[in-house]
Every structure is written in structure tokens, then in C-alpha cells.
Amino acid sequence: MGVGRYRDIEVADMPPAVAAVLGVLLLALFCGLIWYLTRLDHTKLRDPRARARAERRRKSRRRQRELRTRRESLQRKAARDRDSA
């Protein structure tokens, strides 16, 4: 029962030019993979509904922050008015 003929590729047996080209290709493949993984944005929302929810949440937080600063400002002003009166 023959499975097939396998041939081991030995880099040491290759001509130097072929080994160099193979090395450069493998190095380019590795660098490309690393570049792709570092450029990949895992936090980007792909679903349009999720993007819309995130945008509404950002706007709501901003609105709440503005309301909180205004309320604190009014409280400080009221405290100053009480102290001066």
C-alpha cells in the first residue's frame, strides 16, 4: 500500500540564489503578517446597529457630563451667594 513519495526539501542542498529568494519571501510573509496584526483594529464595531448604539451612548455621556458641570457650577454659585448674604 503506497501512500506516495515524499521529498524532503533541504535548504542546504538548494542553490544559494533559490535559498536567498525563499528566505526573503518567508521574511516578507512574516513581516506582512506582523504588520497586519498590528494594524488590525479589534475595537472597531462592524455592525451598524452597534455603531449607532455606541454613538448614542457617547452623546448621552457627553450630555450628562455637561449637565453635571452646570449643576455643580450652580451649586457653587448658590453657596457663594449664601456666604455673602
N, CA, C and O atoms as a MOPAC input file, in Angstrom:
PM7 MOZYME 1SCF
protein

 N      0.85600 1    -1.16100 1     0.00000 1
 C      0.00000 1     0.00000 1     0.00000 1
 C      0.90700 1     1.22900 1     0.00000 1
 O      1.49400 1     1.59200 1     1.02000 1
 N      1.00300 1     1.85200 1    -1.15600 1
 C      1.87000 1     3.01000 1    -1.26600 1
 C      1.10700 1     4.29600 1    -0.97300 1
 O      0.06700 1     4.56500 1    -1.57500 1
 N      1.62200 1     5.06800 1    -0.06500 1
 C      0.98200 1     6.32400 1     0.30100 1
 C      1.40300 1     7.43300 1    -0.64900 1
 O      0.65300 1     8.38700 1    -0.85600 1
 N      2.53300 1     7.32800 1    -1.20000 1
 C      3.04100 1     8.34800 1    -2.10000 1
 C      4.49700 1     8.61000 1    -1.80400 1
 O      5.04600 1     8.14400 1    -0.80600 1
 N      5.08600 1     9.34000 1    -2.66100 1
 C      6.50100 1     9.65400 1    -2.46100 1
 C      6.62700 1    11.03700 1    -1.83600 1
 O      6.05800 1    12.01600 1    -2.31800 1
 N      7.36800 1    11.08400 1    -0.78000 1
 C      7.62000 1    12.35600 1    -0.10700 1
 C      9.03600 1    12.78700 1    -0.41200 1
 O      9.95200 1    11.97300 1    -0.52400 1
 N      9.18400 1    14.06900 1    -0.54100 1
 C     10.52000 1    14.58100 1    -0.82000 1
 C     10.82400 1    15.67700 1     0.18200 1
 O     10.13500 1    16.69700 1     0.22000 1
 N     11.82300 1    15.48100 1     0.97200 1
 C     12.24000 1    16.49400 1     1.93400 1
 C     12.99700 1    17.58900 1     1.20100 1
 O     13.86300 1    17.32300 1     0.36800 1
 N     12.65300 1    18.80500 1     1.52500 1
 C     13.33100 1    19.94600 1     0.93200 1
 C     14.38100 1    20.41800 1     1.92300 1
 O     14.05300 1    20.90200 1     3.00700 1
 N     15.60100 1    20.27700 1     1.55800 1
 C     16.71100 1    20.71600 1     2.38900 1
 C     17.23500 1    22.03300 1     1.84500 1
 O     17.65000 1    22.12600 1     0.69000 1
 N     17.20900 1    23.04300 1     2.69100 1
 C     17.68200 1    24.35700 1     2.26100 1
 C     19.17500 1    24.29900 1     1.96900 1
 O     19.66300 1    25.01400 1     1.09400 1
 N     19.89900 1    23.46000 1     2.68600 1
 C     21.34600 1    23.36400 1     2.47400 1
 C     21.67100 1    22.80600 1     1.09400 1
 O     22.74100 1    23.08500 1     0.55300 1
 N     20.75900 1    22.02100 1     0.51500 1
 C     21.00200 1    21.44200 1    -0.80500 1
 C     20.58200 1    22.37000 1    -1.94000 1
 O     20.86200 1    22.07900 1    -3.10300 1
 N     19.92200 1    23.47100 1    -1.62800 1
 C     19.45100 1    24.38600 1    -2.67600 1
 C     20.59700 1    25.25600 1    -3.18900 1
 O     21.58600 1    25.47800 1    -2.49100 1
 N     20.44800 1    25.73300 1    -4.39800 1
 C     21.40900 1    26.73400 1    -4.86700 1
 C     21.26500 1    28.00400 1    -4.02300 1
 O     20.16800 1    28.29700 1    -3.54500 1
 N     22.33500 1    28.75200 1    -3.83300 1
 C     22.28300 1    29.92700 1    -2.95900 1
 C     21.23800 1    30.95900 1    -3.38800 1
 O     20.60400 1    31.57800 1    -2.53300 1
 N     21.05300 1    31.15100 1    -4.66400 1
 C     20.07700 1    32.14700 1    -5.12600 1
 C     18.65700 1    31.72600 1    -4.76100 1
 O     17.85900 1    32.55700 1    -4.32700 1
 N     18.33800 1    30.46800 1    -4.92900 1
 C     16.99700 1    29.97500 1    -4.60400 1
 C     16.76600 1    30.05400 1    -3.09500 1
 O     15.68300 1    30.43900 1    -2.65400 1
 N     17.77100 1    29.69300 1    -2.30600 1
 C     17.63900 1    29.76900 1    -0.85400 1
 C     17.45200 1    31.21700 1    -0.41300 1
 O     16.67100 1    31.49000 1     0.49800 1
 N     18.15600 1    32.13900 1    -1.04600 1
 C     18.02200 1    33.55300 1    -0.70000 1
 C     16.62700 1    34.06000 1    -1.03800 1
 O     16.01800 1    34.77300 1    -0.23900 1
 N     16.11700 1    33.70400 1    -2.20400 1
 C     14.77400 1    34.12600 1    -2.60300 1
 C     13.73500 1    33.54600 1    -1.65200 1
 O     12.80700 1    34.24200 1    -1.24100 1
 N     13.88900 1    32.27800 1    -1.30300 1
 C     12.96300 1    31.64800 1    -0.36200 1
 C     13.02500 1    32.34900 1     0.99700 1
 O     11.99200 1    32.59300 1     1.62100 1
 N     14.22300 1    32.66600 1     1.44700 1
 C     14.37600 1    33.36000 1     2.72400 1
 C     13.73700 1    34.73400 1     2.71100 1
 O     13.08100 1    35.12600 1     3.67700 1
 N     13.92500 1    35.47500 1     1.61800 1
 C     13.33300 1    36.81100 1     1.51100 1
 C     11.81300 1    36.71300 1     1.48000 1
 O     11.12500 1    37.51700 1     2.11000 1
 N     11.28500 1    35.73000 1     0.75000 1
 C      9.82800 1    35.56000 1     0.69500 1
 C      9.25400 1    35.21000 1     2.06800 1
 O      8.22500 1    35.75200 1     2.47300 1
 N      9.90700 1    34.32600 1     2.76300 1
 C      9.42200 1    33.96100 1     4.09400 1
 C      9.52000 1    35.14300 1     5.05700 1
 O      8.62200 1    35.35800 1     5.87000 1
 N     10.59800 1    35.90200 1     4.96800 1
 C     10.75100 1    37.08400 1     5.80800 1
 C      9.67800 1    38.12400 1     5.48100 1
 O      9.11300 1    38.73600 1     6.38800 1
 N      9.39300 1    38.32700 1     4.19400 1
 C      8.35200 1    39.27400 1     3.78600 1
 C      6.98300 1    38.80400 1     4.27000 1
 O      6.17300 1    39.61500 1     4.71900 1
 N      6.72400 1    37.51200 1     4.18300 1
 C      5.45400 1    36.96400 1     4.67200 1
 C      5.31400 1    37.19200 1     6.17500 1
 O      4.25200 1    37.59900 1     6.64500 1
 N      6.36800 1    36.93500 1     6.91800 1
 C      6.33700 1    37.12800 1     8.36100 1
 C      6.14100 1    38.60200 1     8.71300 1
 O      5.33300 1    38.92800 1     9.58300 1
 N      6.87100 1    39.48900 1     8.04600 1
 C      6.72500 1    40.93000 1     8.30900 1
 C      5.32000 1    41.41500 1     7.93800 1
 O      4.73500 1    42.22800 1     8.65400 1
 N      4.78500 1    40.92300 1     6.83400 1
 C      3.42900 1    41.29400 1     6.43500 1
 C      2.39600 1    40.84200 1     7.43900 1
 O      1.44300 1    41.56700 1     7.72600 1
 N      2.57500 1    39.65300 1     7.97300 1
 C      1.65000 1    39.14400 1     8.98200 1
 C      1.71000 1    39.98600 1    10.25200 1
 O      0.67100 1    40.33100 1    10.81400 1
 N      2.90200 1    40.31600 1    10.70400 1
 C      3.05600 1    41.15600 1    11.89900 1
 C      2.45400 1    42.53500 1    11.64100 1
 O      1.75800 1    43.07000 1    12.50300 1
 N      2.70800 1    43.11200 1    10.48000 1
 C      2.16500 1    44.43400 1    10.14100 1
 C      0.64000 1    44.39300 1    10.14900 1
 O     -0.00500 1    45.29500 1    10.68400 1
 N      0.06600 1    43.35000 1     9.55700 1
 C     -1.39100 1    43.22500 1     9.51200 1
 C     -1.97500 1    43.10600 1    10.91500 1
 O     -2.98500 1    43.74000 1    11.22300 1
 N     -1.35100 1    42.30400 1    11.75800 1
 C     -1.87500 1    42.11800 1    13.11000 1
 C     -1.77100 1    43.39100 1    13.94100 1
 O     -2.63300 1    43.65100 1    14.78000 1
 N     -0.72500 1    44.18900 1    13.71900 1
 C     -0.62000 1    45.43100 1    14.48300 1
 C     -1.57500 1    46.48600 1    13.95700 1
 O     -2.01100 1    47.34400 1    14.72500 1
 N     -1.91200 1    46.45400 1    12.68200 1
 C     -2.82300 1    47.43300 1    12.10800 1
 C     -4.28500 1    47.05200 1    12.29800 1
 O     -5.17400 1    47.87900 1    12.09900 1
 N     -4.53300 1    45.82500 1    12.67400 1
 C     -5.89400 1    45.34000 1    12.82800 1
 C     -6.54100 1    46.02100 1    14.02900 1
 O     -5.98500 1    46.01400 1    15.12700 1
 N     -7.69500 1    46.59700 1    13.82100 1
 C     -8.38400 1    47.30600 1    14.89100 1
 C     -9.45700 1    46.38900 1    15.47300 1
 O    -10.51300 1    46.19100 1    14.87300 1
 N     -9.17600 1    45.84300 1    16.63300 1
 C    -10.11800 1    44.90800 1    17.25200 1
 C    -11.28800 1    45.63700 1    17.89600 1
 O    -12.31200 1    45.01900 1    18.18900 1
 N    -11.15500 1    46.94600 1    18.12000 1
 C    -12.20200 1    47.67000 1    18.81600 1
 C    -13.23700 1    48.26500 1    17.87200 1
 O    -14.26000 1    48.77700 1    18.32700 1
 N    -12.99300 1    48.20700 1    16.57300 1
 C    -13.92300 1    48.81700 1    15.62700 1
 C    -15.20600 1    47.98800 1    15.55200 1
 O    -15.17500 1    46.76900 1    15.38800 1
 N    -16.31400 1    48.67900 1    15.67400 1
 C    -17.60000 1    47.99100 1    15.61600 1
 C    -18.00900 1    47.81500 1    14.16400 1
 O    -18.06900 1    48.79000 1    13.41500 1
 N    -18.28500 1    46.60600 1    13.76700 1
 C    -18.63400 1    46.31200 1    12.37400 1
 C    -20.13700 1    46.44100 1    12.11700 1
 O    -20.56100 1    46.79900 1    11.01800 1
 N    -20.92900 1    46.14500 1    13.13800 1
 C    -22.37300 1    46.15400 1    12.97800 1
 C    -22.89000 1    47.59500 1    13.01600 1
 O    -22.57900 1    48.32200 1    13.95900 1
 N    -23.67000 1    48.02900 1    12.01800 1
 C    -24.18000 1    49.40600 1    12.01400 1
 C    -25.04400 1    49.72800 1    13.23800 1
 O    -25.01400 1    50.85100 1    13.74200 1
 N    -25.80900 1    48.74900 1    13.71100 1
 C    -26.63400 1    49.00000 1    14.89800 1
 C    -25.77000 1    49.20700 1    16.13000 1
 O    -26.07300 1    50.05100 1    16.97400 1
 N    -24.69900 1    48.44100 1    16.23300 1
 C    -23.79400 1    48.60500 1    17.37500 1
 C    -23.08000 1    49.95300 1    17.30200 1
 O    -22.85800 1    50.60300 1    18.32400 1
 N    -22.72300 1    50.36600 1    16.08600 1
 C    -22.09900 1    51.69000 1    15.93100 1
 C    -23.06000 1    52.78900 1    16.35400 1
 O    -22.66000 1    53.74500 1    17.01800 1
 N    -24.33200 1    52.65600 1    15.96900 1
 C    -25.33500 1    53.67200 1    16.32700 1
 C    -25.53900 1    53.70700 1    17.84100 1
 O    -25.65200 1    54.78500 1    18.42600 1
 N    -25.58700 1    52.53000 1    18.48000 1
 C    -25.72600 1    52.47900 1    19.94000 1
 C    -24.53800 1    53.14800 1    20.62500 1
 O    -24.70400 1    53.89500 1    21.58900 1
 N    -23.34600 1    52.87300 1    20.11900 1
 C    -22.14600 1    53.47000 1    20.71500 1
 C    -22.16200 1    54.98500 1    20.55200 1
 O    -21.76800 1    55.71800 1    21.46000 1
 N    -22.61800 1    55.45000 1    19.39900 1
 C    -22.69000 1    56.90200 1    19.17300 1
 C    -23.71000 1    57.54400 1    20.11500 1
 O    -23.44700 1    58.60000 1    20.68900 1
 N    -24.86800 1    56.90900 1    20.27300 1
 C    -25.87700 1    57.44100 1    21.20500 1
 C    -25.33600 1    57.45100 1    22.63400 1
 O    -25.57200 1    58.39300 1    23.39100 1
 N    -24.60900 1    56.39400 1    22.99300 1
 C    -24.03700 1    56.32300 1    24.33500 1
 C    -23.01200 1    57.44100 1    24.54600 1
 O    -22.98000 1    58.05400 1    25.61300 1
 N    -22.17700 1    57.71000 1    23.54200 1
 C    -21.20000 1    58.80100 1    23.64700 1
 C    -21.89100 1    60.14200 1    23.81400 1
 O    -21.48600 1    60.95800 1    24.64100 1
 N    -22.94700 1    60.37200 1    23.01800 1
 C    -23.67700 1    61.64300 1    23.12500 1
 C    -24.34800 1    61.78200 1    24.48400 1
 O    -24.34700 1    62.86200 1    25.07500 1
 N    -24.92000 1    60.69000 1    24.97800 1
 C    -25.58700 1    60.72500 1    26.27300 1
 C    -24.58100 1    61.01500 1    27.38600 1
 O    -24.85300 1    61.81500 1    28.28100 1
 N    -23.42000 1    60.36500 1    27.32600 1
 C    -22.40200 1    60.62900 1    28.35100 1
 C    -21.94000 1    62.07400 1    28.30300 1
 O    -21.75100 1    62.70400 1    29.34400 1
 N    -21.75700 1    62.60100 1    27.10200 1
 C    -21.34400 1    63.99500 1    26.98000 1
 C    -22.40900 1    64.93200 1    27.55800 1
 O    -22.09300 1    65.87700 1    28.28000 1
 N    -23.67200 1    64.65500 1    27.23000 1
 C    -24.77500 1    65.46900 1    27.74500 1
 C    -24.83400 1    65.39700 1    29.26900 1
 O    -25.01800 1    66.41700 1    29.93400 1
 N    -24.68100 1    64.20200 1    29.81800 1
 C    -24.69500 1    64.04300 1    31.27300 1
 C    -23.52800 1    64.77800 1    31.92200 1
 O    -23.68100 1    65.38600 1    32.98100 1
 N    -22.35400 1    64.71900 1    31.28000 1
 C    -21.19500 1    65.41800 1    31.82000 1
 C    -21.42300 1    66.92500 1    31.82300 1
 O    -21.07300 1    67.60800 1    32.78600 1
 N    -22.01600 1    67.44800 1    30.73700 1
 C    -22.31100 1    68.88100 1    30.67200 1
 C    -23.34500 1    69.28000 1    31.72500 1
 O    -23.20700 1    70.32200 1    32.36700 1
 N    -24.37100 1    68.46200 1    31.90300 1
 C    -25.37300 1    68.75200 1    32.92100 1
 C    -24.76700 1    68.72600 1    34.32100 1
 O    -25.09200 1    69.56200 1    35.16500 1
 N    -23.87400 1    67.74700 1    34.56200 1
 C    -23.23400 1    67.65000 1    35.87500 1
 C    -22.37600 1    68.87900 1    36.14400 1
 O    -22.41700 1    69.42700 1    37.24600 1
 N    -21.59700 1    69.32300 1    35.15600 1
 C    -20.75600 1    70.50500 1    35.38200 1
 C    -21.62400 1    71.74900 1    35.60000 1
 O    -21.29100 1    72.60100 1    36.42300 1
 N    -22.72800 1    71.85100 1    34.86900 1
 C    -23.62500 1    73.00500 1    35.06600 1
 C    -24.25600 1    72.97400 1    36.45300 1
 O    -24.34300 1    74.00800 1    37.11500 1
 N    -24.69700 1    71.79500 1    36.89800 1
 C    -25.29900 1    71.66800 1    38.23200 1
 C    -24.27800 1    72.00700 1    39.32000 1
 O    -24.60800 1    72.69800 1    40.28400 1
 N    -23.05300 1    71.52900 1    39.17200 1
 C    -22.02000 1    71.83300 1    40.15600 1
 C    -21.70700 1    73.32300 1    40.15900 1
 O    -21.48700 1    73.91600 1    41.21500 1
 N    -21.68700 1    73.92300 1    38.97400 1
 C    -21.43400 1    75.36000 1    38.88900 1
 C    -22.53700 1    76.14600 1    39.59200 1
 O    -22.25900 1    77.09300 1    40.32800 1
 N    -23.78000 1    75.75300 1    39.36500 1
 C    -24.90300 1    76.43100 1    40.02800 1
 C    -24.85200 1    76.22900 1    41.53700 1
 O    -25.18100 1    77.14100 1    42.29500 1
 N    -24.44500 1    75.04600 1    41.97600 1
 C    -24.33700 1    74.80200 1    43.41300 1
 C    -23.24400 1    75.66500 1    44.03200 1
 O    -23.41800 1    76.20500 1    45.12500 1
 N    -22.11500 1    75.79600 1    43.33100 1
 C    -21.04400 1    76.66000 1    43.83200 1
 C    -21.50600 1    78.11300 1    43.90400 1
 O    -21.20600 1    78.82500 1    44.86300 1
 N    -22.24900 1    78.54700 1    42.86300 1
 C    -22.74600 1    79.93000 1    42.84400 1
 C    -23.73600 1    80.15200 1    43.99400 1
 O    -23.69600 1    81.19000 1    44.65400 1
 N    -24.60800 1    79.19300 1    44.22900 1
 C    -25.56700 1    79.30000 1    45.31600 1
 C    -24.85100 1    79.33600 1    46.65700 1
 O    -25.25500 1    80.08100 1    47.55000 1
 N    -23.79600 1    78.54600 1    46.81500 1
 C    -23.03800 1    78.54100 1    48.06300 1
 C    -22.33900 1    79.89700 1    48.25500 1
 O    -22.28500 1    80.40100 1    49.37600 1
 N    -21.81500 1    80.48000 1    47.19900 1
 C    -21.18000 1    81.80700 1    47.30100 1
 C    -22.18800 1    82.85300 1    47.68200 1
 O    -21.91000 1    83.72100 1    48.50900 1
 N    -23.38800 1    82.77800 1    47.07100 1
 C    -24.43000 1    83.75400 1    47.37400 1
 C    -24.88100 1    83.63400 1    48.83300 1
 O    -25.13900 1    84.64400 1    49.48800 1
 N    -24.97500 1    82.40100 1    49.34200 1
 C    -25.34800 1    82.18800 1    50.73400 1
 C    -24.28600 1    82.74600 1    51.67900 1
 O    -24.60100 1    83.34700 1    52.70600 1
 N    -23.02600 1    82.53600 1    51.31300 1
 C    -21.92800 1    83.00200 1    52.17000 1
 C    -21.85100 1    84.52300 1    52.19500 1
 O    -21.54100 1    85.11000 1    53.23100 1
 N    -22.13100 1    85.16600 1    51.06500 1
 C    -22.01400 1    86.62000 1    51.01100 1
 C    -23.24900 1    87.31800 1    51.62000 1
 O    -23.17300 1    88.48000 1    52.01800 1
 N    -24.36900 1    86.60900 1    51.68600 1
 C    -25.60100 1    87.24100 1    52.20300 1
 C    -25.71800 1    87.18600 1    53.69400 1
 O    -26.69700 1    87.67600 1    54.25500 1

